[in-house]
Amino acid sequence: MTLLFKSDLDRYDIWVPALERHLQGRPVRLWPDVGDPADIEYALVWQPPPGLLASLPNLKAIFSMGAGVDHIAADPERPKHLPVVRMVEEGLTAGMTEFVVMQVLYHHRNMLTYRRQAEQRLWQEISQVPAQERRVSILGLGVLGQDAAKMLARFDFDVAGWSRSPKEVEGVTCYHGQDGLDEILARTDILVCLLPLTSETRGILNAGLFAKMPRGACLINVGRGGHQVEKDLLAALDSGHLKEASLDVFEEEPLPPESPLWNHPQVVMTPHIASMTMPETAAKAVGENIARMEAGKPPLNIVDFERGY
Ligand code: NAP
Ligand code: GLV
């Protein structure tokens, strides 16, 4: 078997040996050097050009380099009979939890306000709320949301999470469904979006949702830019209804130079780097899944395109 690898990073010197190690030395071809398309049985891709996957006649499975699969769903020619596997690997999960904890702590400890005060040479204390009184809510209680929620609970935050189906997560108050969304929003000081982008979740971070949160709440979006309606977000920040936001993802990426979000005083912005797939652990996860398939078992973490994730 041969694996085709298409990334948007240039760390091939790390990725290729890691993949070869975990595929027991089986060949890895780097897109665009596909060679004979009939040789390719597995593809590990980020943002495949439309039609690439359909051009591989013996493909058995498509592995997403990321947890999100919207970049694969966007290919109108995606071969629909093939399993698509989303990336679940410990490096990506650990990186996201680090990032979410960092952003929650940043807002919890008023760091943006202190930064603005420092710019004005202003020495002024802000009274601090203890973590137990800070209500952090996570939209999306999947692989990444649950890991972040459990770590935030260890910091003693009052943590809740929201998912499609009912969940039980130790130390986390769980909500689900539309009624659950209204309930969780009403008890939120810091909202973290860790949802996949689907037809149900597109545009979910909009004026109506912000209005259901208490005045002065903060937003951390590490899901997808398609979740947020940026004009509604700017209006909520400008009116003070939302105190602050940390945005890692944007409606348009790269963020256009004219966007007011680049240097908005209430916004922490990062260029879609909240978490990155780590070559060694990701190659191990892909290798294990290919070994399953070669043994006649279905791969783990298959995307259900009916649900959209
Ligand atoms: P996952 O394991 O598939 O979890 C998705 C969660 O969202 C599940 O809890 C699911 O509910 C919930 N959900 C989906 N649709 C919903 C709906 N309509 N209403 C309520 N809950 C809904 O995904 P993951 O691995 O945690 O990744 C989540 C997302 O993070 C990815 O899709 C990607 O967009 C984003 N991400 C971003 C970065 C970055 O660097 N910014 C990095 C990695 C991932 P159920 O549990 O009931 O199914
Ligand atoms: C990154 O955005 C991912 O989906 O892993």
Coordinates of C-alpha atoms and ligand atoms in Angstrom, one line a residue:
M1 CA 0.0 0.0 0.0
T2 CA 1.0 3.6 -0.6
L3 CA -0.1 6.7 1.4
L4 CA -0.5 10.1 -0.3
F5 CA 0.4 13.0 2.0
K6 CA -0.8 16.5 1.3
S7 CA -0.2 19.1 4.0
D8 CA -0.1 22.9 4.0
L9 CA 3.0 22.9 6.3
D10 CA 6.5 22.4 5.1
R11 CA 7.6 20.1 7.9
Y12 CA 8.0 17.2 5.5
D13 CA 11.4 16.4 7.1
I14 CA 9.6 15.5 10.3
W15 CA 6.3 14.1 8.9
V16 CA 7.6 11.7 6.3
P17 CA 10.0 9.7 8.6
A18 CA 7.3 9.6 11.3
L19 CA 4.7 8.3 8.8
E20 CA 7.2 5.7 7.4
R21 CA 8.0 4.5 10.9
H22 CA 4.4 4.0 11.8
L23 CA 3.5 2.4 8.4
Q24 CA 6.4 -0.1 8.8
G25 CA 8.4 1.5 6.0
R26 CA 5.5 1.4 3.4
P27 CA 5.9 4.1 0.8
V28 CA 4.7 7.7 1.3
R29 CA 4.2 10.0 -1.7
L30 CA 4.1 13.7 -1.3
W31 CA 1.5 15.6 -3.2
P32 CA 1.7 16.8 -6.0
D33 CA 4.1 13.9 -6.9
V34 CA 1.3 11.4 -6.9
G35 CA 3.1 8.9 -9.3
D36 CA 0.7 6.2 -10.5
P37 CA -2.6 7.2 -9.0
A38 CA -3.6 3.5 -8.9
D39 CA -0.9 2.8 -6.3
I40 CA -2.5 5.1 -3.7
E41 CA -4.7 3.3 -1.1
Y42 CA -4.8 5.8 1.7
A43 CA -4.6 9.6 1.6
L44 CA -3.7 11.9 4.6
V45 CA -4.8 15.4 3.6
W46 CA -5.3 19.0 4.6
Q47 CA -7.5 21.0 2.2
P48 CA -7.2 18.6 -0.8
P49 CA -7.7 20.4 -4.1
P50 CA -11.2 19.6 -5.5
G51 CA -11.0 16.4 -7.6
L52 CA -7.7 15.1 -6.1
L53 CA -9.4 12.3 -4.0
A54 CA -11.7 11.3 -6.9
S55 CA -8.7 10.9 -9.1
L56 CA -7.3 8.0 -7.0
P57 CA -9.1 4.8 -8.3
N58 CA -7.9 2.4 -5.5
L59 CA -8.3 4.7 -2.5
K60 CA -9.6 2.9 0.6
A61 CA -9.9 5.7 3.1
I62 CA -9.3 9.4 3.5
F63 CA -7.6 10.7 6.7
S64 CA -8.1 14.3 7.7
M65 CA -4.9 16.0 9.0
G66 CA -7.2 18.0 11.3
A67 CA -9.9 17.3 13.8
G68 CA -12.3 19.3 11.5
V69 CA -13.3 17.8 8.2
D70 CA -15.0 20.8 6.6
H71 CA -12.0 21.1 4.3
I72 CA -12.8 17.6 2.9
A73 CA -16.5 18.1 2.8
A74 CA -15.9 21.2 0.7
D75 CA -14.7 19.0 -2.2
P76 CA -17.8 18.5 -4.4
E77 CA -16.1 15.4 -6.0
R78 CA -15.3 13.7 -2.7
P79 CA -15.8 9.9 -3.3
K80 CA -18.8 9.5 -1.0
H81 CA -18.4 5.7 -0.6
L82 CA -15.0 6.0 1.2
P83 CA -14.7 6.4 4.9
V84 CA -13.3 9.8 6.0
V85 CA -11.4 9.6 9.3
R86 CA -11.0 12.7 11.4
M87 CA -7.8 13.4 13.3
V88 CA -7.9 12.2 16.9
E89 CA -4.4 12.2 18.4
E90 CA -3.0 13.1 21.8
G91 CA -0.7 15.9 20.6
L92 CA -3.7 17.8 19.0
T93 CA -5.8 17.3 22.1
A94 CA -3.1 18.4 24.5
G95 CA -2.4 21.5 22.4
M96 CA -6.0 22.6 22.4
T97 CA -6.4 22.1 26.1
E98 CA -3.3 24.2 26.7
F99 CA -4.6 27.0 24.4
V100 CA -8.2 27.0 25.9
V101 CA -6.8 27.1 29.5
M102 CA -4.5 29.9 28.6
Q103 CA -7.3 32.0 27.1
V104 CA -9.7 31.3 29.9
L105 CA -7.1 32.3 32.4
Y106 CA -6.3 35.4 30.4
H107 CA -9.9 36.7 30.6
H108 CA -10.4 35.3 34.1
R109 CA -7.4 37.3 35.4
N110 CA -8.4 40.5 33.4
M111 CA -5.2 40.5 31.4
L112 CA -6.6 42.4 28.4
T113 CA -7.7 45.2 30.8
Y114 CA -4.3 45.3 32.5
R115 CA -2.6 45.4 29.1
R116 CA -4.7 48.4 28.1
Q117 CA -4.0 50.1 31.5
A118 CA -0.2 49.5 31.0
E119 CA -0.4 51.3 27.6
Q120 CA -1.8 54.3 29.5
R121 CA 0.8 53.9 32.4
L122 CA -2.2 53.3 34.7
W123 CA -1.5 51.4 37.9
Q124 CA -4.9 50.1 39.0
E125 CA -6.1 46.9 40.7
I126 CA -9.2 45.2 39.5
S127 CA -11.0 43.1 42.1
Q128 CA -10.6 39.4 41.3
V129 CA -13.3 36.7 41.2
P130 CA -12.2 33.3 42.5
A131 CA -12.2 30.5 39.9
Q132 CA -15.1 28.7 41.7
E133 CA -17.3 31.7 40.9
R134 CA -16.3 31.9 37.2
R135 CA -18.7 30.0 35.0
V136 CA -17.0 28.6 32.0
S137 CA -19.1 26.9 29.3
I138 CA -17.9 24.8 26.4
L139 CA -20.0 24.4 23.3
G140 CA -18.9 20.9 22.0
L141 CA -18.2 18.1 24.4
G142 CA -16.3 15.9 22.0
V143 CA -12.7 14.8 22.1
L144 CA -11.3 18.3 22.5
G145 CA -14.2 19.9 24.5
Q146 CA -14.1 17.2 27.1
D147 CA -10.4 17.3 27.6
A148 CA -10.4 21.1 28.0
A149 CA -13.5 20.9 30.3
K150 CA -11.8 18.4 32.6
M151 CA -8.6 20.5 32.8
L152 CA -10.6 23.7 33.6
A153 CA -12.4 21.8 36.3
R154 CA -9.0 21.0 37.9
F155 CA -8.5 24.8 38.1
D156 CA -11.7 24.9 40.1
F157 CA -13.7 26.8 37.5
D158 CA -17.5 26.2 37.5
V159 CA -17.5 24.2 34.2
A160 CA -20.4 23.2 32.0
G161 CA -20.5 21.8 28.5
W162 CA -23.1 21.4 25.6
S163 CA -23.4 18.7 23.1
R164 CA -26.0 17.2 20.7
S165 CA -26.5 14.0 22.7
P166 CA -26.7 13.7 26.6
K167 CA -23.3 13.3 28.3
E168 CA -21.8 12.6 31.7
V169 CA -18.5 14.1 32.4
E170 CA -17.0 14.1 35.9
G171 CA -16.8 17.7 37.3
V172 CA -18.7 19.2 34.4
T173 CA -22.4 20.1 34.3
C174 CA -23.7 18.8 31.0
Y175 CA -26.4 20.2 28.8
H176 CA -27.7 19.1 25.4
G177 CA -30.1 20.1 22.6
Q178 CA -31.8 23.5 22.0
D179 CA -33.2 23.9 25.5
G180 CA -29.9 23.0 26.9
L181 CA -28.2 25.7 24.8
D182 CA -30.4 28.4 26.4
E183 CA -29.7 27.1 29.9
I184 CA -26.0 26.9 29.4
L185 CA -25.8 30.4 27.9
A186 CA -27.6 31.9 30.8
R187 CA -25.0 30.6 33.2
T188 CA -21.9 31.7 31.2
D189 CA -19.1 34.1 32.0
I190 CA -16.7 32.7 29.5
L191 CA -18.0 30.8 26.5
V192 CA -15.6 28.5 24.5
C193 CA -16.7 27.2 21.1
L194 CA -15.3 23.8 20.2
L195 CA -18.0 22.7 17.8
P196 CA -17.4 21.2 14.4
L197 CA -18.7 23.3 11.5
T198 CA -21.9 21.8 10.2
S199 CA -25.2 23.1 8.7
E200 CA -26.6 23.2 12.3
T201 CA -23.7 25.1 13.8
R202 CA -22.8 27.5 11.1
G203 CA -23.4 31.1 12.3
I204 CA -24.3 29.9 15.8
L205 CA -22.2 32.7 17.5
N206 CA -24.6 35.4 16.5
A207 CA -26.5 38.3 18.1
G208 CA -29.3 36.1 19.3
L209 CA -26.9 33.8 21.1
F210 CA -24.9 36.7 22.6
A211 CA -28.2 38.2 23.9
K212 CA -28.8 35.0 25.9
M213 CA -25.5 35.4 27.8
P214 CA -25.1 37.7 30.8
R215 CA -23.7 41.2 30.0
G216 CA -20.0 41.3 30.4
A217 CA -19.4 37.7 29.3
C218 CA -16.3 36.7 27.2
L219 CA -16.1 34.5 24.1
I220 CA -13.3 32.2 23.0
N221 CA -13.8 30.8 19.5
V222 CA -11.4 27.9 18.6
G223 CA -13.9 26.0 16.5
R224 CA -14.3 27.5 13.0
G225 CA -14.7 31.0 11.6
G226 CA -18.0 29.9 10.1
H227 CA -19.4 29.6 13.6
Q228 CA -19.2 33.4 14.2
V229 CA -21.1 36.2 12.6
E230 CA -18.4 38.9 12.8
K231 CA -20.7 41.9 12.4
D232 CA -22.8 40.7 15.4
L233 CA -19.7 40.0 17.4
L234 CA -18.3 43.5 16.8
A235 CA -21.7 45.0 17.7
A236 CA -21.7 43.0 20.9
L237 CA -18.2 44.0 21.8
D238 CA -18.8 47.7 21.0
S239 CA -22.0 47.8 23.1
G240 CA -20.1 46.2 26.0
H241 CA -22.6 43.3 26.1
L242 CA -19.5 41.1 25.4
K243 CA -16.6 42.2 27.4
E244 CA -13.8 40.5 25.4
A245 CA -13.1 37.8 22.8
S246 CA -10.3 35.5 21.9
L247 CA -10.6 34.6 18.3
D248 CA -8.4 31.9 16.6
V249 CA -10.6 31.4 13.6
F250 CA -12.3 33.9 11.2
E251 CA -15.1 34.0 8.6
E252 CA -12.3 34.6 6.0
E253 CA -8.8 33.2 6.6
P254 CA -6.3 34.8 6.4
L255 CA -8.1 37.6 8.1
P256 CA -8.3 40.5 5.5
P257 CA -6.0 43.4 6.3
E258 CA -9.0 45.8 6.6
S259 CA -10.7 43.7 9.4
P260 CA -11.2 45.7 12.6
L261 CA -10.6 42.5 14.5
W262 CA -6.8 42.7 14.0
N263 CA -6.3 45.4 16.5
H264 CA -9.6 45.6 18.4
P265 CA -8.9 46.6 22.0
Q266 CA -11.2 43.9 23.3
V267 CA -9.9 41.1 21.1
V268 CA -7.1 38.6 21.4
M269 CA -6.5 37.3 17.9
T270 CA -4.4 34.4 16.7
P271 CA -4.0 33.0 13.1
H272 CA -5.8 29.6 13.5
I273 CA -3.0 28.1 15.6
A274 CA -5.0 27.1 18.7
S275 CA -3.8 23.5 18.2
M276 CA -1.7 21.7 15.6
T277 CA -1.6 18.1 14.6
M278 CA 1.7 16.7 16.0
P279 CA 3.6 14.5 13.4
E280 CA 4.8 11.7 15.7
T281 CA 1.5 11.1 17.6
A282 CA -0.6 11.7 14.5
A283 CA 1.5 9.3 12.4
K284 CA 1.0 6.7 15.1
A285 CA -2.8 7.2 15.1
V286 CA -3.0 6.9 11.3
G287 CA -0.7 3.9 11.3
E288 CA -2.9 2.1 13.9
N289 CA -6.0 2.9 11.9
I290 CA -4.4 1.6 8.6
A291 CA -3.4 -1.6 10.5
R292 CA -7.0 -2.0 11.6
M293 CA -8.2 -1.6 8.0
E294 CA -5.6 -4.0 6.7
A295 CA -6.8 -6.5 9.3
G296 CA -10.4 -6.2 8.0
K297 CA -11.7 -3.9 10.8
P298 CA -13.3 -0.5 10.3
P299 CA -11.1 2.5 11.2
L300 CA -11.8 4.5 14.4
N301 CA -13.2 8.0 14.3
I302 CA -15.1 7.8 11.0
V303 CA -17.0 10.9 10.1
D304 CA -20.8 10.6 9.9
F305 CA -21.7 13.0 7.0
E306 CA -25.4 12.7 7.9
R307 CA -24.6 14.6 11.2
G308 CA -21.9 16.6 9.4
Y309 CA -19.0 15.6 11.8
Ligands
NAP1 P1 -15.8 15.9 18.1 O1 -15.1 14.9 19.0 O2 -16.5 15.4 16.9 O3 -16.8 16.6 19.0 C1 -17.8 17.5 18.5 C2 -18.7 17.9 19.6 O4 -19.6 18.9 19.1 C3 -19.6 16.7 20.2 O5 -19.7 16.8 21.6 C4 -20.9 16.9 19.5 O6 -22.0 16.4 20.2 C5 -21.0 18.5 19.5 N1 -21.9 18.9 18.5 C6 -21.8 18.8 17.1 N2 -22.9 19.3 16.5 C7 -23.7 19.8 17.5 C8 -24.9 20.5 17.5 N3 -25.6 20.7 16.4 N4 -25.4 20.8 18.8 C9 -24.8 20.5 19.9 N5 -23.6 19.9 19.9 C10 -23.0 19.6 18.7 O7 -14.8 17.0 17.6 P2 -13.4 17.5 18.2 O8 -12.3 16.5 17.9 O9 -13.6 17.8 19.7 O10 -13.1 18.8 17.4 C11 -14.1 19.9 17.5 C12 -13.7 21.0 16.5 O11 -12.6 21.8 16.9 C13 -13.3 20.5 15.1 O12 -14.4 20.1 14.3 C14 -12.6 21.8 14.5 O13 -13.6 22.6 13.9 C15 -12.1 22.5 15.8 N6 -10.7 22.5 15.9 C16 -10.0 23.7 15.8 C17 -8.6 23.8 15.9 C18 -7.9 25.1 15.9 O14 -6.7 25.1 15.8 N7 -8.6 26.2 15.9 C19 -7.9 22.6 16.1 C20 -8.6 21.4 16.2 C21 -10.0 21.4 16.0 P3 -22.2 14.8 20.5 O15 -21.1 14.5 21.5 O16 -23.5 14.7 21.0 O17 -21.9 14.1 19.2
GLV2 C1 -7.6 22.4 12.9 O1 -8.2 23.4 12.7 C2 -8.2 21.1 13.0 O2 -9.3 20.9 12.6 O3 -7.5 20.2 13.5

